[in-house]
Each structure stands twice: as C-alpha cells, then as structure tokens.
Amino acid sequence: MADITKNYQVEGMTCGHCEKSVQEEIGEIFGVTDVQASHESGTVSVSGAGFTDEQVAEAVEEAGYSLK
Amino acid sequence: MADITKNYQVEGMTCGHCEKSVQEEIGEIFGVTDVQASHESGTVSVSGAGFTDEQVAEAVEEAGYSLK
C-alpha cells in the first residue's frame, strides 16, 4: 500500500513541547511512518498507510489536544 | 538555614509542558526544596536555602526560557 500524507488541524498546541506530545502519540499508530506537528500553523501532517482519521483524533486527544 | 521562597518572572512559558521543563531544571539546583511555575502568571516560585538568583536564571535558560 502506498504511503499517503494527510493534514489535520489541531487545537491548543502552544509550543514545541506540545508538538512533540502530539507527534509521539500519533507516531504510535500502526502504519504511521512520519508525523510533523506545528504549533504555529496549528496543524499536524501524518504520513503512512492504513491509519484512520479516528485513530489520529484519538491520539491527539491522548496527548491532551483536539482536532478542529 | 531557614527556607526562603523567592518569586521570579519568566518569559516564554505557554503551557504545562513549559512549566514542567522550568520546574525540572530549577529543581536540580542544590538547596531547592520546592518549585512552582505558572505559565498563566508567567512566574516561578522557588523555595529552599542557599540558592542564588544567578543559578535560577541559568536553570531557566537551560530549560529554554529567560527571566524578565
């Protein structure tokens, strides 16, 4: 399965620590190969194959934030 | 030597992760017995004995922030 990249809007990230928390949680999803979060743009870019929006939403909440 | 509590203004803390980073670094100073950082008020309260303002300033910078 080819890798895809999806972008999500995340509410509440204010600094690099927040980005790291979000990246760590999303990075644990099976199939995710790369994650880049930015508190400046309030977004997270997720690459990989086989992951779902629901899994991303759950991971973001696990980190203490939420998808817009 | 009796414990004292000193309050410092810290620039740049935006969330609970930032508070934790500042607390961890200041907590490593010899003589410090308690540290409470607040990103809402932009302050850190340091209790203990024998620590200096310079040590606190260095610890805050180590964490990636600065005293006002």
XYZ file of C-alpha atoms in Angstrom:
136
model
C 0.000 0.000 0.000
C 1.455 3.374 -0.985
C 2.075 5.949 1.723
C -0.260 8.902 1.878
C 0.060 12.171 3.781
C -2.938 13.773 5.468
C -3.107 17.146 7.217
C -5.197 17.815 10.299
C -5.954 20.968 12.268
C -5.142 20.679 15.960
C -6.487 22.934 18.689
C -4.412 24.031 21.658
C -0.751 23.448 20.768
C 1.245 26.403 22.048
C 4.891 25.351 21.871
C 7.452 22.793 20.798
C 6.649 20.561 23.755
C 3.042 20.376 22.582
C 4.167 19.442 19.068
C 6.317 16.688 20.497
C 3.469 15.254 22.609
C 1.168 15.148 19.585
C 3.877 13.629 17.398
C 4.669 10.941 19.942
C 1.060 9.810 20.311
C 0.341 9.797 16.577
C 3.667 8.069 15.941
C 2.426 5.062 17.891
C -0.391 4.394 15.410
C 0.303 1.283 13.348
C 1.159 2.252 9.773
C 2.274 5.813 10.505
C 5.757 6.456 9.106
C 6.141 10.208 9.670
C 4.474 12.959 11.724
C 5.147 16.688 11.682
C 3.251 18.962 14.055
C 3.436 22.753 14.066
C 2.050 24.912 16.838
C 2.498 27.978 14.625
C 0.097 26.725 11.974
C -1.888 24.555 14.384
C -1.563 21.562 12.122
C -0.206 18.056 12.065
C 0.839 16.228 8.945
C 0.631 12.437 9.136
C 2.233 10.081 6.611
C 1.901 6.355 6.245
C -0.589 3.729 5.216
C -3.629 2.158 6.795
C -4.250 4.682 9.588
C -7.685 6.261 10.047
C -8.867 9.769 10.944
C -10.414 8.292 14.069
C -7.085 6.894 15.218
C -5.451 10.270 14.663
C -8.226 12.039 16.573
C -7.830 9.608 19.471
C -4.053 10.036 19.558
C -4.389 13.820 19.539
C -6.813 13.626 22.454
C -4.496 11.226 24.254
C -1.842 13.962 24.034
C -4.268 16.454 25.564
C -5.408 18.339 22.443
C -8.227 18.005 19.943
C -8.796 18.062 16.206
C -10.724 21.030 14.840
C 19.468 27.728 57.384
C 15.737 28.525 57.157
C 13.982 28.024 53.853
C 13.022 31.092 51.876
C 10.689 31.465 48.894
C 11.536 33.778 46.022
C 9.382 34.645 43.023
C 10.757 35.254 39.547
C 9.143 36.391 36.310
C 9.767 34.038 33.408
C 9.388 34.909 29.751
C 8.034 32.477 27.183
C 6.193 29.738 29.085
C 2.998 28.926 27.177
C 1.706 25.674 28.661
C 2.021 22.988 31.298
C 4.920 21.358 29.461
C 6.847 24.617 29.704
C 6.143 24.832 33.434
C 7.413 21.287 33.879
C 10.652 21.989 31.992
C 11.346 25.054 34.112
C 10.495 23.199 37.328
C 12.749 20.284 36.435
C 15.788 22.456 35.748
C 15.352 24.636 38.825
C 14.665 21.535 40.927
C 18.191 20.344 40.202
C 19.765 23.317 41.980
C 21.332 22.305 45.282
C 19.276 23.614 48.203
C 15.992 23.989 46.298
C 13.169 22.142 48.067
C 10.129 23.259 46.057
C 9.381 24.887 42.694
C 6.043 26.030 41.290
C 5.896 27.501 37.799
C 2.787 29.043 36.226
C 2.539 29.889 32.545
C -0.650 31.845 33.276
C 1.081 34.322 35.550
C 4.473 33.897 33.885
C 6.143 33.273 37.222
C 8.110 30.679 39.092
C 8.233 30.395 42.843
C 11.375 28.797 44.261
C 11.747 27.606 47.845
C 14.794 26.383 49.682
C 18.048 27.628 51.092
C 21.398 28.610 49.668
C 20.397 29.012 46.017
C 21.228 32.206 44.101
C 19.331 34.296 41.535
C 22.101 33.507 39.081
C 21.569 29.774 39.476
C 17.845 30.224 38.911
C 18.484 32.355 35.814
C 20.842 29.714 34.434
C 18.366 26.901 35.082
C 15.560 28.843 33.397
C 17.780 29.409 30.356
C 18.747 25.745 30.359
C 15.040 24.975 30.018
C 14.806 27.336 27.032
C 13.262 30.401 28.681
C 14.552 33.553 30.344
C 13.987 35.628 33.446
C 12.422 39.043 32.910
